[in-house]
PDB file of C-alpha atoms and ligand atoms in Angstrom:
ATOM      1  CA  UNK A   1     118.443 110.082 108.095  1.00  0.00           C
ATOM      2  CA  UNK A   2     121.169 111.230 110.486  1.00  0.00           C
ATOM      3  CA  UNK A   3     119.774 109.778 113.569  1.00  0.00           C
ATOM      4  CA  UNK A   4     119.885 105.877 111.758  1.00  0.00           C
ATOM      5  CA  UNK A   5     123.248 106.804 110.291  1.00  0.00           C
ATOM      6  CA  UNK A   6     125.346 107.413 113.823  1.00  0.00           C
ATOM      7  CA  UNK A   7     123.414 104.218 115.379  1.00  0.00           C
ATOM      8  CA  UNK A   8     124.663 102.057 112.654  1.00  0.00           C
ATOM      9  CA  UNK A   9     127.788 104.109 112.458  1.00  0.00           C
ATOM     10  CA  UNK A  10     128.459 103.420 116.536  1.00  0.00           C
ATOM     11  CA  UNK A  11     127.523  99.820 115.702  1.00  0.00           C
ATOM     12  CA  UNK A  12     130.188  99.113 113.008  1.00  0.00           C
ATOM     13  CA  UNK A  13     132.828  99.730 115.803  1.00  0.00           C
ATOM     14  CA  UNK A  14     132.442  96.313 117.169  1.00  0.00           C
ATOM     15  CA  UNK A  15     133.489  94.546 114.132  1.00  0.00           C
ATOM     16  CA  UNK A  16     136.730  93.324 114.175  1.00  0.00           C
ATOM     17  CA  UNK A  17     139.163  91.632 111.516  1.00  0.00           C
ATOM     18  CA  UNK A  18     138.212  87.990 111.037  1.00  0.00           C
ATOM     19  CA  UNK A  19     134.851  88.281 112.087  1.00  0.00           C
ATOM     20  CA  UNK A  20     131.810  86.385 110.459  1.00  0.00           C
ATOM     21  CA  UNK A  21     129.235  89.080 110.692  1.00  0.00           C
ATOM     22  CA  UNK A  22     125.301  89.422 110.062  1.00  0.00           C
ATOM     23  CA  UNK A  23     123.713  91.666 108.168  1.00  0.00           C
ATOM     24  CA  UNK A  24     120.276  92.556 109.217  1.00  0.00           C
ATOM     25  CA  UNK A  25     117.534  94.021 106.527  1.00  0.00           C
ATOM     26  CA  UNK A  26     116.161  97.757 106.676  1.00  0.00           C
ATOM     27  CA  UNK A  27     116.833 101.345 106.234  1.00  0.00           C
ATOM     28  CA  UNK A  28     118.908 101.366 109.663  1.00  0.00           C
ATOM     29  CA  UNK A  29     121.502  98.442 108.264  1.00  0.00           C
ATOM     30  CA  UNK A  30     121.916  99.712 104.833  1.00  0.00           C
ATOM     31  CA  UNK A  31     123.854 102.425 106.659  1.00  0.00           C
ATOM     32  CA  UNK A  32     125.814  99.932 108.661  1.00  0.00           C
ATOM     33  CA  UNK A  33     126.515  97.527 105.132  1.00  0.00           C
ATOM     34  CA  UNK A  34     127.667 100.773 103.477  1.00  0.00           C
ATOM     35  CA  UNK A  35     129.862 101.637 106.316  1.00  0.00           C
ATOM     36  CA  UNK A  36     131.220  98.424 106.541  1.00  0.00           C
ATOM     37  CA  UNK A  37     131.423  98.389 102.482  1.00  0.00           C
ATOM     38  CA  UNK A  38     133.970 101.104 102.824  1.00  0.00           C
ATOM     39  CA  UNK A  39     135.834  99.344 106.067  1.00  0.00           C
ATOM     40  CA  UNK A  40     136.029  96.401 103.652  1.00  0.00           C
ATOM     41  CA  UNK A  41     137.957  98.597 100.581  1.00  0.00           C
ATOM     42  CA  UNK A  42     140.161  99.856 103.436  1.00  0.00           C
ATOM     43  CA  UNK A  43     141.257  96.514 104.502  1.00  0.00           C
ATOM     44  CA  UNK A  44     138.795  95.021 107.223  1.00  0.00           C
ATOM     45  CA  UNK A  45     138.813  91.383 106.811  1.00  0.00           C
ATOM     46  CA  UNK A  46     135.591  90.321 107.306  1.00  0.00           C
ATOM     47  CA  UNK A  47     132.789  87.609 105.832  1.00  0.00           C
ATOM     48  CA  UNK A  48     129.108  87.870 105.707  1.00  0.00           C
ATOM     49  CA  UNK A  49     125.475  86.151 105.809  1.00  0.00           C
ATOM     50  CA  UNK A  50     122.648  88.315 104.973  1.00  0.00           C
ATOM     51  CA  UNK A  51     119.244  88.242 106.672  1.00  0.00           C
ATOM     52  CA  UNK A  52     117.710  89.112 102.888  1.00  0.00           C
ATOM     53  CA  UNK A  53     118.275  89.220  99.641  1.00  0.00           C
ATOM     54  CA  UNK A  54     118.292  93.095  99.753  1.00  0.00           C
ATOM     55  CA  UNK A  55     121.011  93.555 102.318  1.00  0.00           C
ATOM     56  CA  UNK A  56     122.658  90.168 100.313  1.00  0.00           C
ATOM     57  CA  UNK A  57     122.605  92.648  97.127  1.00  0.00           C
ATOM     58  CA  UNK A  58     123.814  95.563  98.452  1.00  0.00           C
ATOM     59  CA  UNK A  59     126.878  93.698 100.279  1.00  0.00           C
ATOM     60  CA  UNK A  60     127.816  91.846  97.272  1.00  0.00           C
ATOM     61  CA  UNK A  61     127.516  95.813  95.510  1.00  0.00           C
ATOM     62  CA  UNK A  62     129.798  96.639  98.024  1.00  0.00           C
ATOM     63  CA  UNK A  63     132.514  94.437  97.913  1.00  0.00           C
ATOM     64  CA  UNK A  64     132.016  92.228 101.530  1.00  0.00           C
ATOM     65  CA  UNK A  65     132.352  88.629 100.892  1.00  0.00           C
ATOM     66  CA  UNK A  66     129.306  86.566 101.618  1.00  0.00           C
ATOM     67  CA  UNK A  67     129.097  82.834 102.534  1.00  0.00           C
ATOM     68  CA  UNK A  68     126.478  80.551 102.577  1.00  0.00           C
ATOM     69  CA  UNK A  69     124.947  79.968 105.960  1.00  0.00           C
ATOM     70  CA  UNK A  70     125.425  76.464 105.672  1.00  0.00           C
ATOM     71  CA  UNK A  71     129.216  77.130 105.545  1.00  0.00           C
ATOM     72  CA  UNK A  72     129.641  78.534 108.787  1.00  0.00           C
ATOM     73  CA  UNK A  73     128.958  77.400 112.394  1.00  0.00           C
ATOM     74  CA  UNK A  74     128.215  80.413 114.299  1.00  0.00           C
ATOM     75  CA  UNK A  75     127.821  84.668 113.514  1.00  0.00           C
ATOM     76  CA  UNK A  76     130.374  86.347 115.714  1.00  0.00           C
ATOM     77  CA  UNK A  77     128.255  89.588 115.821  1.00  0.00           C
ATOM     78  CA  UNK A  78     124.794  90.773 113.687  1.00  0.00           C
ATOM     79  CA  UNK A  79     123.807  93.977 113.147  1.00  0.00           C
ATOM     80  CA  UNK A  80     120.245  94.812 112.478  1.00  0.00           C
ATOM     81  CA  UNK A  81     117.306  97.301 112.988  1.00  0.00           C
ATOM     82  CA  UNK A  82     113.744  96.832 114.637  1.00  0.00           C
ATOM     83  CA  UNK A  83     110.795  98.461 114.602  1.00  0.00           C
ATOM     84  CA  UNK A  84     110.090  98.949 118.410  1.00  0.00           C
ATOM     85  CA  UNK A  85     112.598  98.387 121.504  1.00  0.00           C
ATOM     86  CA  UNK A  86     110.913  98.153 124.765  1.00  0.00           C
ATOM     87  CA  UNK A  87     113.033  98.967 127.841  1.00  0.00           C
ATOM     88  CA  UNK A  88     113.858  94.839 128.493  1.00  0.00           C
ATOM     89  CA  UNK A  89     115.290  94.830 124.841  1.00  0.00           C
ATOM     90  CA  UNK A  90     112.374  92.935 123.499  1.00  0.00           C
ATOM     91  CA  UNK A  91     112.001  94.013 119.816  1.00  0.00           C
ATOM     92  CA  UNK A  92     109.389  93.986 117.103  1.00  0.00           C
ATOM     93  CA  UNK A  93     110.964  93.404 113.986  1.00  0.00           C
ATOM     94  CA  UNK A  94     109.481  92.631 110.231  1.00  0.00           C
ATOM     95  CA  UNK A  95     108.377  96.073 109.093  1.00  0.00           C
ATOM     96  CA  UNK A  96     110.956  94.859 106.324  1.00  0.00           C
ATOM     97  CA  UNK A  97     109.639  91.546 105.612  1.00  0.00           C
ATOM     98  CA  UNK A  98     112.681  89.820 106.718  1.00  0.00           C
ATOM     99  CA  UNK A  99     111.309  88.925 110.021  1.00  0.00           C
ATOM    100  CA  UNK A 100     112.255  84.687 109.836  1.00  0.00           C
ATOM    101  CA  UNK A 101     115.371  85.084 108.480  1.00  0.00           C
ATOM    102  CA  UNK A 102     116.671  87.686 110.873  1.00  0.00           C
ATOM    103  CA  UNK A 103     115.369  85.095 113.945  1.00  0.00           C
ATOM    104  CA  UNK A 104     117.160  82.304 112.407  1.00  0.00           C
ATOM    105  CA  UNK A 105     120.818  84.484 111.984  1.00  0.00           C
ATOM    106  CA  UNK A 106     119.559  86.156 115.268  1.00  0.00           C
ATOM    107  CA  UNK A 107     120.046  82.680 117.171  1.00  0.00           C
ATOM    108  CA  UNK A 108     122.621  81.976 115.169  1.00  0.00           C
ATOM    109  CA  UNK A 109     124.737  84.735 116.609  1.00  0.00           C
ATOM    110  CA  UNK A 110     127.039  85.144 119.465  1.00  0.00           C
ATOM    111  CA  UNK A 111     126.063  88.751 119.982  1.00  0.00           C
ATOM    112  CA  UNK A 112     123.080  90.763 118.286  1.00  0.00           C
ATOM    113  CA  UNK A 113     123.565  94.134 118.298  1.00  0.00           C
ATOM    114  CA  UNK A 114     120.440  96.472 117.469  1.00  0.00           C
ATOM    115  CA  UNK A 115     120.465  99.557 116.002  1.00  0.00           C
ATOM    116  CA  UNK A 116     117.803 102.240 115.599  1.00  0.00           C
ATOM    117  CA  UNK A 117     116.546 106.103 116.060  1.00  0.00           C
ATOM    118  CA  UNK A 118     115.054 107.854 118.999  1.00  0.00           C
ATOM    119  CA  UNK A 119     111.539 106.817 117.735  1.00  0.00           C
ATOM    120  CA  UNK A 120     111.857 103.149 117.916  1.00  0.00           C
ATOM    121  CA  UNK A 121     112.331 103.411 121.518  1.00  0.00           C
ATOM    122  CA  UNK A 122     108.761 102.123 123.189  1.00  0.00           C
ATOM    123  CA  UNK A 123     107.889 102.033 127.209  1.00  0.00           C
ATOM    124  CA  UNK A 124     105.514  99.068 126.161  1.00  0.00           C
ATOM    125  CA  UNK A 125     105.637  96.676 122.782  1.00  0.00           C
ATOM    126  CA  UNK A 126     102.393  96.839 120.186  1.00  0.00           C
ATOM    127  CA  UNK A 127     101.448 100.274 118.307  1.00  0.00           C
ATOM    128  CA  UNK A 128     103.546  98.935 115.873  1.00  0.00           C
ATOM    129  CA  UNK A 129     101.702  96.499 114.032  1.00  0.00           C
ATOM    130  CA  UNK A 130     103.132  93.063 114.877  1.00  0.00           C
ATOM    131  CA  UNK A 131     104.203  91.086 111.710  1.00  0.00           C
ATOM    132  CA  UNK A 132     103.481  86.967 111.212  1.00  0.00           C
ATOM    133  CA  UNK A 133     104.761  85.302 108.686  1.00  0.00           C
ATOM    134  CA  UNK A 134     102.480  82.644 107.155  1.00  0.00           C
ATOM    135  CA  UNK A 135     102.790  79.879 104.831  1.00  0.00           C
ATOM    136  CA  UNK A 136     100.426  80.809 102.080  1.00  0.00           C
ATOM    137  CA  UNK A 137      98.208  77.747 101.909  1.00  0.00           C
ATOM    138  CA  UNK A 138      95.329  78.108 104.058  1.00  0.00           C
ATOM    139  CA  UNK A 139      96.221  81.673 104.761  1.00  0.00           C
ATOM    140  CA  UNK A 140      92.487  82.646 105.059  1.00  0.00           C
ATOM    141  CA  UNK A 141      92.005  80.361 107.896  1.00  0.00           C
ATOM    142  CA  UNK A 142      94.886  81.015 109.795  1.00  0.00           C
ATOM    143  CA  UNK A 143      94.195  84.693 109.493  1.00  0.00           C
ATOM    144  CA  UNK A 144      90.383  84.197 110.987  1.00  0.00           C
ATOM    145  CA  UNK A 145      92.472  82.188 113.791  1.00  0.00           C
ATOM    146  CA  UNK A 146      94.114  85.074 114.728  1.00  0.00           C
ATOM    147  CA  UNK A 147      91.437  87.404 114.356  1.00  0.00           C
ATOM    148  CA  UNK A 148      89.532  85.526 116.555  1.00  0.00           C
ATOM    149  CA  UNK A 149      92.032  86.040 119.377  1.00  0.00           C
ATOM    150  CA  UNK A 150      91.757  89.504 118.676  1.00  0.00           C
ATOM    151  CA  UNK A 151      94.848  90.539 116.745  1.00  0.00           C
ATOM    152  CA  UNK A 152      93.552  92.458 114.004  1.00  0.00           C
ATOM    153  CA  UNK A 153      95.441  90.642 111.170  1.00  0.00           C
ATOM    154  CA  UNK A 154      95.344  92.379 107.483  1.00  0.00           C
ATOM    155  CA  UNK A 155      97.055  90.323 104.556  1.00  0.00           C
ATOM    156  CA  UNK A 156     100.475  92.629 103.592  1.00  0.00           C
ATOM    157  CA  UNK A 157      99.821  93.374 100.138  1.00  0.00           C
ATOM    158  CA  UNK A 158     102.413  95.074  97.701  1.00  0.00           C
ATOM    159  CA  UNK A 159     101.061  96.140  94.077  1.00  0.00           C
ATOM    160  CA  UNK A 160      97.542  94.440  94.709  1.00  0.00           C
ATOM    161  CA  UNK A 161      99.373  91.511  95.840  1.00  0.00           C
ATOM    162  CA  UNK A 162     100.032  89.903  98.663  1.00  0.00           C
ATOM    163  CA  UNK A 163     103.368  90.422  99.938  1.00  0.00           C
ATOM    164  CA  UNK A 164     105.876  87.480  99.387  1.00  0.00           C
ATOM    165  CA  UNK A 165     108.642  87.050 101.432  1.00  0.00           C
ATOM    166  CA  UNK A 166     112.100  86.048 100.695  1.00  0.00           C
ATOM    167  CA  UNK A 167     111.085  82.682 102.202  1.00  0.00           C
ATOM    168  CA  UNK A 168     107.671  82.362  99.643  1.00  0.00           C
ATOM    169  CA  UNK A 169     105.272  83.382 102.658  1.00  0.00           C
ATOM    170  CA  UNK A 170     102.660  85.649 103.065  1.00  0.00           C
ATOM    171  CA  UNK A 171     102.461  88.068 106.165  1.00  0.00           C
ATOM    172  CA  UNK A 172      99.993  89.168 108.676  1.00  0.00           C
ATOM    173  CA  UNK A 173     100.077  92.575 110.093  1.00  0.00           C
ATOM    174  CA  UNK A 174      98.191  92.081 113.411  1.00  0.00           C
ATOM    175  CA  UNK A 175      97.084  95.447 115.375  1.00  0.00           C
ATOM    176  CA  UNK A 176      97.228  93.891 118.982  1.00  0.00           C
ATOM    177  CA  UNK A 177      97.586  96.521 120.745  1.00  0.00           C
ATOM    178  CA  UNK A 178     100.067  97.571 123.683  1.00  0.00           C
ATOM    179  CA  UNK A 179     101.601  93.285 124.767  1.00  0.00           C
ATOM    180  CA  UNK A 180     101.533  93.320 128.414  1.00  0.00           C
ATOM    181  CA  UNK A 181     103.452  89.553 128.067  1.00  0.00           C
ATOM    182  CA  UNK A 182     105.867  89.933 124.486  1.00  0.00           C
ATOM    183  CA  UNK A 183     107.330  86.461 125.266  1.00  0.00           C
ATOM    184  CA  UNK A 184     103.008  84.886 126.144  1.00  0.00           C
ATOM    185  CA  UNK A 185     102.099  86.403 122.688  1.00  0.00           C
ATOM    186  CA  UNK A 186     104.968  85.266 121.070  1.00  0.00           C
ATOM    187  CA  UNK A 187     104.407  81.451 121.871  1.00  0.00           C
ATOM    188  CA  UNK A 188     100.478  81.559 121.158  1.00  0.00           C
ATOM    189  CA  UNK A 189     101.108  83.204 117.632  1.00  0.00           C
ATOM    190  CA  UNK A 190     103.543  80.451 117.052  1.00  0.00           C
ATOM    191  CA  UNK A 191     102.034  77.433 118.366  1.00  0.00           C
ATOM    192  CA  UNK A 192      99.391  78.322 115.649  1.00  0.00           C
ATOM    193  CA  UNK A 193      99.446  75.499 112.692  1.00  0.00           C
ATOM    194  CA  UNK A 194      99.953  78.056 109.379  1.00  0.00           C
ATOM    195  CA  UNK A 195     101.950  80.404 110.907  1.00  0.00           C
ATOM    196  CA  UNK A 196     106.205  80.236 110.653  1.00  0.00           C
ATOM    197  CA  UNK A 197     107.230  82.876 112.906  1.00  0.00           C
ATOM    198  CA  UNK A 198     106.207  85.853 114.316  1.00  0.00           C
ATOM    199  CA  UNK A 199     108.264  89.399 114.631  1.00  0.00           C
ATOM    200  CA  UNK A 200     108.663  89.410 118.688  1.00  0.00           C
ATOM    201  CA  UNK A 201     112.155  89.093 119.482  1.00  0.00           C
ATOM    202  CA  UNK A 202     112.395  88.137 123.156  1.00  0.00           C
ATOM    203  CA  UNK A 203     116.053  88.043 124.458  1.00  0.00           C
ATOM    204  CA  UNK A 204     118.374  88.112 121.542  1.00  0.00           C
ATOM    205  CA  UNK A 205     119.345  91.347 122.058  1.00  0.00           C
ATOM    206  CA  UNK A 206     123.057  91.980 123.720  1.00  0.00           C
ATOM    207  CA  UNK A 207     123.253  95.336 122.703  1.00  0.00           C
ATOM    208  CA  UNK A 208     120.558  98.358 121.547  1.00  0.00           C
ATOM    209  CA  UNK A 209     122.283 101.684 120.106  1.00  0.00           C
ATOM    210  CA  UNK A 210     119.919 104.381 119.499  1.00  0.00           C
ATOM    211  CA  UNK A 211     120.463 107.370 117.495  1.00  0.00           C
ATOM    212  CA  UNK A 212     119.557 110.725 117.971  1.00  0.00           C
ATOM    213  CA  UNK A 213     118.617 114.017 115.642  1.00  0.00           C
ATOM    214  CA  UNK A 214     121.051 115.812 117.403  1.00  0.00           C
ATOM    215  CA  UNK A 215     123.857 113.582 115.686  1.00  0.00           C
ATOM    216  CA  UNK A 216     124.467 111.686 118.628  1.00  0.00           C
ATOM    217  CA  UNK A 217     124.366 107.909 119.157  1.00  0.00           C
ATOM    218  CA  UNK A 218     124.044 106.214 123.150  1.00  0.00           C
ATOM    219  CA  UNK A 219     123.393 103.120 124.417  1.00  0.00           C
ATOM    220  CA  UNK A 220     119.861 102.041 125.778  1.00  0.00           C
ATOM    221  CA  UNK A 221     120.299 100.744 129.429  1.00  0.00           C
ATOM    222  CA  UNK A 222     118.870  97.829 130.247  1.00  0.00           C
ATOM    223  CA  UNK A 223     116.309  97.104 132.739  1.00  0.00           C
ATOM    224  CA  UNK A 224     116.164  93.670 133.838  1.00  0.00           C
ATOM    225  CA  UNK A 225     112.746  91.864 134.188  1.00  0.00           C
ATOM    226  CA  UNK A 226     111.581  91.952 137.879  1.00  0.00           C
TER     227      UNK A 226
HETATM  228  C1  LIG B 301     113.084  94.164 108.601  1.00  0.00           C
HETATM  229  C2  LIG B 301     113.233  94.711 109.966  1.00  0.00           C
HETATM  230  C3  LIG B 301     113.867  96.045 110.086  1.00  0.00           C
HETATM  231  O1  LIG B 301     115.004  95.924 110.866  1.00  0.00           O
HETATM  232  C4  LIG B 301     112.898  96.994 110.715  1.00  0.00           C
HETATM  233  O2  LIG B 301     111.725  97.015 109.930  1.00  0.00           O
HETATM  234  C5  LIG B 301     113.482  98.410 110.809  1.00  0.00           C
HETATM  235  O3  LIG B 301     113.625  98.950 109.540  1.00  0.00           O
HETATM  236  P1  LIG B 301     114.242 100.396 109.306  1.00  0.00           P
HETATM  237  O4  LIG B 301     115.670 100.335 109.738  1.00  0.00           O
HETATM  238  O5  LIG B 301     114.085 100.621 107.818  1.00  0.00           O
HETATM  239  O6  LIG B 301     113.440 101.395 110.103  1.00  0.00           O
HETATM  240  O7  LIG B 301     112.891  94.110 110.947  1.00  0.00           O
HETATM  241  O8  LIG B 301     112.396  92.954 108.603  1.00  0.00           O
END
């Protein structure tokens, strides 16, 4: 879709030769891993960690060297998508699945740079449902946990199955509901025992490029908590 294409395509211009980037997981950052694919055959000199074994894949299809996160010390600049951007550049993220993995190369990197179209872009956090990665023993019971607080959990399934993520974990979709406080919800889903993470990004963020049917691509401006 051309309004995901020039976001990731803007995006791409920030990586430089010699950079250790991060490769997010979605629809939004396969265009950025193909554009950088081709940067790559034209001589960029880059290496990569991948937030997923599909963006992992599609790099190595590509041609960008990978390295093992335990090889590097810090992510000069990630790339990734969300699901909803609020005007404070709080995100959902884990419509993919790769929620955990993106928080972990997320805080890993110097500068996160998200990408996504017009329709991402929320005045207020929730119709999307929020994802929460659980470990899968005692799922049941941390699900009624956070049903009780009102979250509307439903078990991901794919095929008839539940969802597994690339981290062997089951996840809850929960229908809050517009979040008044991202960063209140965000501790109280993850100070529950069973649960791994949660898809609220609160201040990782430096950068949020949206993209627009019209073929255009702008930054989102910031506004500052008061
Ligand atoms: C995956 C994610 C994705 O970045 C998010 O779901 C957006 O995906 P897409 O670019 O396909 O709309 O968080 O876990």
């Amino acid at each position: 879709m051309e309004a995901k294409r020039v976001a990731a395509e803007k995006a791409v211009e920030y990586v430089a030769d010699g950079m250790t980037v991060g490769l997010g997981t979605g629809s939004t950052t396969a265009y950025a891993i193909h554009k950088l694919g081709e940067m790559v055959k034209q001589g960029l000199k880059i290496k990569a960690v991948a937030t997923s074994t599909r963006s992992e894949t599609l790099a190595k299809e590509l041609g960008i060297q990978l390295v093992a996160f335990a090889d590097i010390d810090q992510i000069d600049l990630t790339i990734d998508g969300a699901d909803e951007v609020d005007p404070e550049w709080n995100l959902i993220k884990g419509g993919g699945g790769a929620l955990l993995r993106e928080k972990i190369v997320a805080a890993a990197s110097r500068r996160l740079i998200i990408i996504v179209d017009e329709s991402k872009v929320v005045q207020r956090l929730g119709l999307f449902p929020l994802p929460v990665e659980v470990v899968p023993f005692g799922w049941e019971l941390t699900m009624r946990k956070l049903a009780n607080l009102g979250y509307n959990p439903r078990l991901r399934t794919e095929n008839g199955k539940p969802y597994v993520t690339d981290n062997g974990n089951y996840i809850l979709d929960c229908r809050i509901g517009l979040i008044d406080r991202p960063g209140q919800i965000h501790d109280r889903i993850n100070s529950m025992v069973g649960v791994v993470d949660n898809g609220l990004f609160i201040g990782y963020a430096s950068l949020v490029i949206v993209g627009y049917h019209d073929g255009t691509a702008k930054e989102l401006p910031r506004k500052d908590e008061p």
